[in-house]
PDB file of C-alpha atoms in Angstrom:
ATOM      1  CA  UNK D   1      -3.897  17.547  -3.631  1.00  0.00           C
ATOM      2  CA  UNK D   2      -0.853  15.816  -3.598  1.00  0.00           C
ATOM      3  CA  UNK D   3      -1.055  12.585  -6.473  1.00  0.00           C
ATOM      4  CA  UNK D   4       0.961   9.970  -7.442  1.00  0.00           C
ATOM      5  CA  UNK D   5       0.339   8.991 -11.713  1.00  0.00           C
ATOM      6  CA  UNK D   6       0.834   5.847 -12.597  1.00  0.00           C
ATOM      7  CA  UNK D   7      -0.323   4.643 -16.459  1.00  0.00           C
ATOM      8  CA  UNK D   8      -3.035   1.841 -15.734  1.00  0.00           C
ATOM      9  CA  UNK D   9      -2.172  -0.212 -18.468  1.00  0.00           C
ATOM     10  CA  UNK D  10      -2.044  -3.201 -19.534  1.00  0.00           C
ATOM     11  CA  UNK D  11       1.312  -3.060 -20.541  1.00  0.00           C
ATOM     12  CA  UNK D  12       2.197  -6.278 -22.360  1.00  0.00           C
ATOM     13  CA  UNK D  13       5.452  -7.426 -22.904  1.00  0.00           C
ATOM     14  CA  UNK D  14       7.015 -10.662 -24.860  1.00  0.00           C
ATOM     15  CA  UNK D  15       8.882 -13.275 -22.301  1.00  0.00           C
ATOM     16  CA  UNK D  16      12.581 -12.084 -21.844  1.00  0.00           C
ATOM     17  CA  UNK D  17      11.669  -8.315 -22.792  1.00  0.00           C
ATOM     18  CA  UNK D  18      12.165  -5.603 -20.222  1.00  0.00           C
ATOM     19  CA  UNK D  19       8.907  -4.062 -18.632  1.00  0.00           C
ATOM     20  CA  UNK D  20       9.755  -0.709 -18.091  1.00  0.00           C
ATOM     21  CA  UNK D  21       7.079   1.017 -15.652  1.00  0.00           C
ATOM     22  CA  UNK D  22       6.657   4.445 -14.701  1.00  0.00           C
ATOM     23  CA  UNK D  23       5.435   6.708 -11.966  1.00  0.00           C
ATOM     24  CA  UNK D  24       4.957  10.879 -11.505  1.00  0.00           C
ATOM     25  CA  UNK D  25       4.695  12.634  -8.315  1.00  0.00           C
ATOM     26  CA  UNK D  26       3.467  15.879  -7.416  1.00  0.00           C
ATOM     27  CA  UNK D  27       5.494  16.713  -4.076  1.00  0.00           C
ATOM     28  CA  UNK D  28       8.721  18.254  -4.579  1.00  0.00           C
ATOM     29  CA  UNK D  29       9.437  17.492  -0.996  1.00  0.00           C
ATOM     30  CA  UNK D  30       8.774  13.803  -1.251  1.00  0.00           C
ATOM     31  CA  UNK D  31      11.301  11.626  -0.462  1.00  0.00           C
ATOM     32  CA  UNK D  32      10.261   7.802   0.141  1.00  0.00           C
ATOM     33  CA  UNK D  33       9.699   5.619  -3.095  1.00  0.00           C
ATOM     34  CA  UNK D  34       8.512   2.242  -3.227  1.00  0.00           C
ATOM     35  CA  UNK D  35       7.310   0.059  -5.662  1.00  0.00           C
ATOM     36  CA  UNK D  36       5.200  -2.692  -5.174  1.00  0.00           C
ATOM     37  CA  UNK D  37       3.901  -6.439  -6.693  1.00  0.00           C
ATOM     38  CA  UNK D  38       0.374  -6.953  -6.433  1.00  0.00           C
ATOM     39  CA  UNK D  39      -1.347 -10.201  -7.650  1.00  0.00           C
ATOM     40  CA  UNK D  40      -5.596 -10.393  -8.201  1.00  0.00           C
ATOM     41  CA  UNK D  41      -6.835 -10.933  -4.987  1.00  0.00           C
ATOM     42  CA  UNK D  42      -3.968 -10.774  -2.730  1.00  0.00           C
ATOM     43  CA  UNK D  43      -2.096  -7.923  -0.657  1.00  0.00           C
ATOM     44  CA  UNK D  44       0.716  -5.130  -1.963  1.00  0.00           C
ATOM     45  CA  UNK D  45       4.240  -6.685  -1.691  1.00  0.00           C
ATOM     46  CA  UNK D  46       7.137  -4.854  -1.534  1.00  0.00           C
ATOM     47  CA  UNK D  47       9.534  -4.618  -4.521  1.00  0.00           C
ATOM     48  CA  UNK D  48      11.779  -1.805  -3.986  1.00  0.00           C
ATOM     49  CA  UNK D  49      12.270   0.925  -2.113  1.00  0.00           C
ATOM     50  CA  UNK D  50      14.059   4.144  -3.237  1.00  0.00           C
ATOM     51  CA  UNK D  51      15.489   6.965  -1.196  1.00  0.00           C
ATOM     52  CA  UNK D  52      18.327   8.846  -3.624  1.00  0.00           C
ATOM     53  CA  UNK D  53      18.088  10.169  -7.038  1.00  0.00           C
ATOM     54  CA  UNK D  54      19.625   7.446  -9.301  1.00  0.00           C
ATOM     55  CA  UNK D  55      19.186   3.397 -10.085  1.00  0.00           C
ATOM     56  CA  UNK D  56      19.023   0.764  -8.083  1.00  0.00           C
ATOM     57  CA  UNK D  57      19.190  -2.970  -8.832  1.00  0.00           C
ATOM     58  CA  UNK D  58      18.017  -5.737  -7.350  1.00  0.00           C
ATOM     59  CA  UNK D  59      18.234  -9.220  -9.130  1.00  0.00           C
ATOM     60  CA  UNK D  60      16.072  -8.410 -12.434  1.00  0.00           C
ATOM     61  CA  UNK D  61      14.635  -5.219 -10.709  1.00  0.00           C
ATOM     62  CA  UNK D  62      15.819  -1.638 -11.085  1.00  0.00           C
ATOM     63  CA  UNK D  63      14.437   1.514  -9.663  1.00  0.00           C
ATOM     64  CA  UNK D  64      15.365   4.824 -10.973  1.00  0.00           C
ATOM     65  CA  UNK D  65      14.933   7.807  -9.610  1.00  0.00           C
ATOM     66  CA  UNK D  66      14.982  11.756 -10.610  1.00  0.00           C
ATOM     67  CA  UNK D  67      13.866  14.307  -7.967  1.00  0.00           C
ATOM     68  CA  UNK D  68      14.262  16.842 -10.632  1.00  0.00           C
ATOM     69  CA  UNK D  69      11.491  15.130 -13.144  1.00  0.00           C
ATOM     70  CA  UNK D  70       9.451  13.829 -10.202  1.00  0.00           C
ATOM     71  CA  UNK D  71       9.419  10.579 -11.917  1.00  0.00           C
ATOM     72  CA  UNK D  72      10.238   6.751 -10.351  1.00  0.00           C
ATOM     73  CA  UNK D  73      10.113   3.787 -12.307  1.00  0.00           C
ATOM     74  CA  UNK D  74      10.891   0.621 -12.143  1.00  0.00           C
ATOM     75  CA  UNK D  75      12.243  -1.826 -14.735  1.00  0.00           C
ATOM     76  CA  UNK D  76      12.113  -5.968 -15.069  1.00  0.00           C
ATOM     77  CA  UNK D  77      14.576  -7.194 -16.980  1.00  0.00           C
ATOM     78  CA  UNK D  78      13.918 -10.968 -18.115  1.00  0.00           C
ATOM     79  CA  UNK D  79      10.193 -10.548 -18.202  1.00  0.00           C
ATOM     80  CA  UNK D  80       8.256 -13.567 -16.819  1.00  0.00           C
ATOM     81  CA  UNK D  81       4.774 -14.680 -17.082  1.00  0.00           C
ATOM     82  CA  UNK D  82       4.887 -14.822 -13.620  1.00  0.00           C
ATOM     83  CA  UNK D  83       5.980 -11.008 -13.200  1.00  0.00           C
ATOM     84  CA  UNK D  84       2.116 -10.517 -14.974  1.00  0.00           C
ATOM     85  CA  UNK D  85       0.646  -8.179 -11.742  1.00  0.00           C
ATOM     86  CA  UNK D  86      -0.195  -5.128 -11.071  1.00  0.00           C
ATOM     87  CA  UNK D  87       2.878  -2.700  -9.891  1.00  0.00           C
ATOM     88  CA  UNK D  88       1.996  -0.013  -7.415  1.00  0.00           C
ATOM     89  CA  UNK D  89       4.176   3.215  -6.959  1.00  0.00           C
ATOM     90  CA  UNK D  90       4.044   4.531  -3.328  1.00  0.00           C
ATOM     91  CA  UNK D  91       5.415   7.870  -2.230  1.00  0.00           C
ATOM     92  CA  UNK D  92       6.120   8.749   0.989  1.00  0.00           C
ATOM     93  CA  UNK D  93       5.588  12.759   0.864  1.00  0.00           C
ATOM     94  CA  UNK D  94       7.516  13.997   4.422  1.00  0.00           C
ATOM     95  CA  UNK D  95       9.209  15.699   5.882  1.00  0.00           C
ATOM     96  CA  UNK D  96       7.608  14.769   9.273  1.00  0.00           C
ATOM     97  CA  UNK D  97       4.808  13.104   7.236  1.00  0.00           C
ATOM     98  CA  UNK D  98       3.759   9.127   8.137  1.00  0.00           C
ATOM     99  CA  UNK D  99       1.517   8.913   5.322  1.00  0.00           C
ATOM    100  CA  UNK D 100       2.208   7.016   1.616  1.00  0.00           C
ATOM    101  CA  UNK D 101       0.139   7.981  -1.481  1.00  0.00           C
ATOM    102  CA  UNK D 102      -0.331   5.398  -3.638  1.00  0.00           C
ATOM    103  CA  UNK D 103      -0.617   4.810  -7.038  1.00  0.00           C
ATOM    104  CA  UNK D 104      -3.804   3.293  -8.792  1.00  0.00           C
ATOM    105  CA  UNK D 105      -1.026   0.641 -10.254  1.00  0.00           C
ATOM    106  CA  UNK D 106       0.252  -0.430 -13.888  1.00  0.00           C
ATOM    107  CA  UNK D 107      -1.263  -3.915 -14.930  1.00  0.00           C
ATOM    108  CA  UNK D 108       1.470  -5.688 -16.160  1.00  0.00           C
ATOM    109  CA  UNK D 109       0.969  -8.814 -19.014  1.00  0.00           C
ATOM    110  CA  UNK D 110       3.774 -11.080 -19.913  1.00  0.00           C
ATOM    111  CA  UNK D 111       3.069 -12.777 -22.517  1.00  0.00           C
ATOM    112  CA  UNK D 112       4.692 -16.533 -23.100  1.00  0.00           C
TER     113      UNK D 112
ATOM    114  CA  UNK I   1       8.272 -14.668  11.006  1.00  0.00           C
ATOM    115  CA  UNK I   2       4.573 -14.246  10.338  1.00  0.00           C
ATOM    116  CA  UNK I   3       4.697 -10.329   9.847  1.00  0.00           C
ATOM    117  CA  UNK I   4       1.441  -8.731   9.922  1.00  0.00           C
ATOM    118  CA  UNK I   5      -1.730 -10.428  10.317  1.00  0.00           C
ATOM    119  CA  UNK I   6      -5.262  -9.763   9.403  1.00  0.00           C
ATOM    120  CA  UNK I   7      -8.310 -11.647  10.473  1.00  0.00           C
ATOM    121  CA  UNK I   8     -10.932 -12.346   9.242  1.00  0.00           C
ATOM    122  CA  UNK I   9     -10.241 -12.765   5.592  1.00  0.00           C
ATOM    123  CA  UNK I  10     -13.691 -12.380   4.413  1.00  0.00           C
ATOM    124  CA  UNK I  11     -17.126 -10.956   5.769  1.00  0.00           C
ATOM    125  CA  UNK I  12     -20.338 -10.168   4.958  1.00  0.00           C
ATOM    126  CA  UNK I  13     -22.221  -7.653   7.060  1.00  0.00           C
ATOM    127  CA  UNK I  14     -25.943  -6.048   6.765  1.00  0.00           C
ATOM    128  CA  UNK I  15     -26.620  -2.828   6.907  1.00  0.00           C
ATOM    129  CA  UNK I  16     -26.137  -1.563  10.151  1.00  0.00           C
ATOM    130  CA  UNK I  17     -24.362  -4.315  11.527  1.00  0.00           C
ATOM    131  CA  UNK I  18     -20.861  -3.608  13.452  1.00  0.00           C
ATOM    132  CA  UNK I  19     -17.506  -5.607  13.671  1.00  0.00           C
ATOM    133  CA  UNK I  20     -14.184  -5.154  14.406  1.00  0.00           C
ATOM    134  CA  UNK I  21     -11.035  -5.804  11.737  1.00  0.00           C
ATOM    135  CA  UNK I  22      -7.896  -7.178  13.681  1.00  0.00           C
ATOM    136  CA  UNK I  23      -4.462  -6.832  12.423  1.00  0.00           C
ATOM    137  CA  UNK I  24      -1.081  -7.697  14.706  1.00  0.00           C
ATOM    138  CA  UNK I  25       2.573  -7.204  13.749  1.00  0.00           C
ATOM    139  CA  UNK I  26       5.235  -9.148  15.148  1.00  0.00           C
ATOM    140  CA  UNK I  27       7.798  -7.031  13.790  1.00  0.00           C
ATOM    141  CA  UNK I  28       8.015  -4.328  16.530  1.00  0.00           C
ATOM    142  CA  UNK I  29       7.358  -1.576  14.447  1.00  0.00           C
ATOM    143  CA  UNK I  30       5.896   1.250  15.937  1.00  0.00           C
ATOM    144  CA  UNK I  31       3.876   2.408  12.814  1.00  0.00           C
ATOM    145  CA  UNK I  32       0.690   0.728  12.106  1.00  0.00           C
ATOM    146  CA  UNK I  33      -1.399   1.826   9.074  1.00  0.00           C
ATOM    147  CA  UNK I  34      -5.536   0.828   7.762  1.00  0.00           C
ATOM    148  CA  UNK I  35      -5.756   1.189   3.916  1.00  0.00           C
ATOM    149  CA  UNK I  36      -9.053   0.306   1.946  1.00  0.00           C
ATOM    150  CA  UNK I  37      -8.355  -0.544  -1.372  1.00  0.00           C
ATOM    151  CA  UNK I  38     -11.702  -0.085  -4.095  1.00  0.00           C
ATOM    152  CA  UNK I  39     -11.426  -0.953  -7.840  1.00  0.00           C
ATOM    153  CA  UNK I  40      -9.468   1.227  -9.962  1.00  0.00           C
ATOM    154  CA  UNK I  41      -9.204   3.845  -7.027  1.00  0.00           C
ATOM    155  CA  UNK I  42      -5.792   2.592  -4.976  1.00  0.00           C
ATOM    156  CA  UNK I  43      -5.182   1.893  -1.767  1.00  0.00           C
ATOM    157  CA  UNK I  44      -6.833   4.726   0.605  1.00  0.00           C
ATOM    158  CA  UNK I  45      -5.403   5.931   4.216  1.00  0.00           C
ATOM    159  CA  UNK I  46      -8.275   5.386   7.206  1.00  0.00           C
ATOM    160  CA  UNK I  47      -6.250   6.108   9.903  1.00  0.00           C
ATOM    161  CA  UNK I  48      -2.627   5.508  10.645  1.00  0.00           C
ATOM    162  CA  UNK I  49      -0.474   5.223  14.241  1.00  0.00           C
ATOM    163  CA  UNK I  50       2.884   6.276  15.573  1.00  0.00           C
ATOM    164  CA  UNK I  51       2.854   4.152  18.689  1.00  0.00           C
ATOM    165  CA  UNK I  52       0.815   2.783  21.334  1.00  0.00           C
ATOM    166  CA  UNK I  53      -1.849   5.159  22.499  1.00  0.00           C
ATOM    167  CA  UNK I  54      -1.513   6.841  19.182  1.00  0.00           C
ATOM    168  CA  UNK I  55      -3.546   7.164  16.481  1.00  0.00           C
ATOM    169  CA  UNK I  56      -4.903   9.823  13.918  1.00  0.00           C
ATOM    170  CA  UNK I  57      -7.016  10.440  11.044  1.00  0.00           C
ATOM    171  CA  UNK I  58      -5.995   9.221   7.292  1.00  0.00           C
ATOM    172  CA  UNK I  59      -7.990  10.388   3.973  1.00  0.00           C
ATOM    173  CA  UNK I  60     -11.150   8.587   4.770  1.00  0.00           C
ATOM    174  CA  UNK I  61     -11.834   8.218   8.381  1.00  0.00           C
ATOM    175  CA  UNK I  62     -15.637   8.621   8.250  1.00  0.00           C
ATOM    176  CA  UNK I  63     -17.403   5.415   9.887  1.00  0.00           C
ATOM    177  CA  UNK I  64     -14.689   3.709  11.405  1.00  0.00           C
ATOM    178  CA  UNK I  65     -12.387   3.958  14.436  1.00  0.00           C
ATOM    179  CA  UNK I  66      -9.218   2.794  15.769  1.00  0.00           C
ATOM    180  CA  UNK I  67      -7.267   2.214  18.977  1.00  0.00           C
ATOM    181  CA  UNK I  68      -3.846   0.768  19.867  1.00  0.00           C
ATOM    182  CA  UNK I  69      -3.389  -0.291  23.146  1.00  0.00           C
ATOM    183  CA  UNK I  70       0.065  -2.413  22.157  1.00  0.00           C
ATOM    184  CA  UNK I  71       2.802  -2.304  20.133  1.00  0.00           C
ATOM    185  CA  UNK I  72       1.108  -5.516  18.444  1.00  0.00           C
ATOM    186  CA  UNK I  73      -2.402  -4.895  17.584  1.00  0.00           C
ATOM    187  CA  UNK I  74      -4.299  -2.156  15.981  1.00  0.00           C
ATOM    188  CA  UNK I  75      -7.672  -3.240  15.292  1.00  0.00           C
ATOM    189  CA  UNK I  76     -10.155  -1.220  12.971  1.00  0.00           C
ATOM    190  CA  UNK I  77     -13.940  -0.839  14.214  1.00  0.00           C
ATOM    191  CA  UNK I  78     -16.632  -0.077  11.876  1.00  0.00           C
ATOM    192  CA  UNK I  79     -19.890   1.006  13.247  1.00  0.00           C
ATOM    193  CA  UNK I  80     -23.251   0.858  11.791  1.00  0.00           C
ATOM    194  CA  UNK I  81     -21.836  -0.655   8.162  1.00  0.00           C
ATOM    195  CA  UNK I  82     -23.009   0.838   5.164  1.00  0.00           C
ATOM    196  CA  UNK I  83     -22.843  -0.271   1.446  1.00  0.00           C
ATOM    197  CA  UNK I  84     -19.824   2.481   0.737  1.00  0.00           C
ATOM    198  CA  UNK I  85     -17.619   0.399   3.259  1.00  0.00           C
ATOM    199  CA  UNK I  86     -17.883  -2.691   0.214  1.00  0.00           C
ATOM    200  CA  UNK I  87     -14.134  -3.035  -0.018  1.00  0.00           C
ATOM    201  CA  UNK I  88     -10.520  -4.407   0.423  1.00  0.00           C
ATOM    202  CA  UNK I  89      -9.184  -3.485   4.061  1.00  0.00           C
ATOM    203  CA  UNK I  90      -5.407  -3.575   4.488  1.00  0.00           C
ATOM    204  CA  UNK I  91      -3.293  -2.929   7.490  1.00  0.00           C
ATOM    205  CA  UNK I  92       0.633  -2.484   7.301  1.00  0.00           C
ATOM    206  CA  UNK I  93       3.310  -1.573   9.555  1.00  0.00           C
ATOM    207  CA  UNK I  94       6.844   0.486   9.333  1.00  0.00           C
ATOM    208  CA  UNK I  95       9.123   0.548  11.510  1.00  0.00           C
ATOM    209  CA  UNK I  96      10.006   3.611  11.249  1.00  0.00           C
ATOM    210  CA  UNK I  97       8.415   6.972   9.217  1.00  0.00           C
ATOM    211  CA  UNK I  98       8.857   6.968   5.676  1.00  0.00           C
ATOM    212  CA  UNK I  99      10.735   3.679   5.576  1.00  0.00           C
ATOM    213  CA  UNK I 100       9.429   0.208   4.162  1.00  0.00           C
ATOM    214  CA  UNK I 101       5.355  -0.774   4.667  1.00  0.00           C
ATOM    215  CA  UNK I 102       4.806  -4.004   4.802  1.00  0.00           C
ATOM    216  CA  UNK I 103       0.853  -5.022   4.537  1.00  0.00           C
ATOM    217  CA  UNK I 104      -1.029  -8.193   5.577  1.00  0.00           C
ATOM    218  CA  UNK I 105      -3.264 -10.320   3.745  1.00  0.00           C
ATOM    219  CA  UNK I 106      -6.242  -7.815   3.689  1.00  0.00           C
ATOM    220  CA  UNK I 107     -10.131  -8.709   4.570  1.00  0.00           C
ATOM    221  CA  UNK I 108     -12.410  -8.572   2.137  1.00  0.00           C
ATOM    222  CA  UNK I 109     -15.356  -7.135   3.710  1.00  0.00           C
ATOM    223  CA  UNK I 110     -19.091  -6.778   1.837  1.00  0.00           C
ATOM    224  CA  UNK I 111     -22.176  -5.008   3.106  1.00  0.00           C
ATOM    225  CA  UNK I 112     -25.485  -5.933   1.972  1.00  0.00           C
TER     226      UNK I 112
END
């Protein structure tokens, strides 16, 4: 069964802190990564995608990568109360695959 | 740019009943996707397509079906609705395998 682990929280951080949220995978031939914002009651939106072991940054986001661990994660630097969600990790688990596992999600609190 | 579209946004069906989830894409993409998303249990794959006149089966294809006739428009059919469909339907689209998923607002679909 391949799985994607995420910690289900919460996970509550102060304003301005950095939320630092993580993700294991159990394919060694995945190679897709995505994290995603979801807010109660409303769809997955997309955050971050990562293909290549390493970070990535995007305005207060940053994905990191390591193939090696078969970990993602993602951190928010500048917490705000409006970055309180819940943060899915997707995989995408090719070669020659369509599908995504997801995550069950990290609940994120800020607190103000 | 409305990006994909779900409709309706909420239900209520009886036992037994049938009814058909629509989703369109305006994006082009040739890969459509149906998630249902239950509490604490992520988002799970129905059935999935890599083009028009394409489709196949996802984790949890029992009760429902699919066609795609267009680029645009991959509706979801349930038949003969049963208390175990209670959930969160979400469709997405790719554009290409592996690559960014982009979901629409979801239906939130109860059966009494």
């Amino acid at each position: 069964q391949k799985e994607v682990e995420q910690n289900s929280g919460p996970l509550s951080v102060p304003e301005g802190a950095i939320a630092s949220l993580n993700c294991t995978y159990s394919d060694r031939v995945s190679q897709s990564f995505f994290w995603y914002r979801q807010y109660s009651g409303k769809s997955p939106e997309l955050i971050m995608s990562i293909y290549s072991n390493g970070d990535k940054e995007d305005g207060r986001f940053t994905a990191q990568l390591n193939k090696a661990s078969q970990y993602v994660s993602l951190l928010i630097r500048d917490s705000q109360p409006s970055d309180s969600a819940t943060y899915l990790c997707a995989v995408n688990i090719g070669p020659g695959t369509y599908k995504y596992i997801f995550g069950t999600g990290t609940r994120l609190k800020v607190l103000a | 740019n409305a990006g994909v579209t779900q409709t309706p946004k909420f239900r209520i069906l009886k036992i037994g009943q049938s009814m058909t989830l629509q989703c369109t894409q305006d994006m082009n993409h040739n890969y459509m996707y149906w998630y249902r998303q239950d509490p604490g249990m992520g988002l799970k794959l129905i059935y999935y397509s890599v083009g028009a006149g394409i489709t196949d089966k996802g984790e949890v294809p029992n009760g429902y079906n699919v066609s795609r006739s267009t680029t645009e428009d991959f509706p979801l059919r349930l038949e003969l609705a049963a208390p175990s469909q209670t959930s969160v339907y979400f469709c997405a689209s790719s554009v290409d395998r592996g690559t960014e998923a982009f979901f629409g607002q979801g239906t939130r679909l109860t059966v009494v």
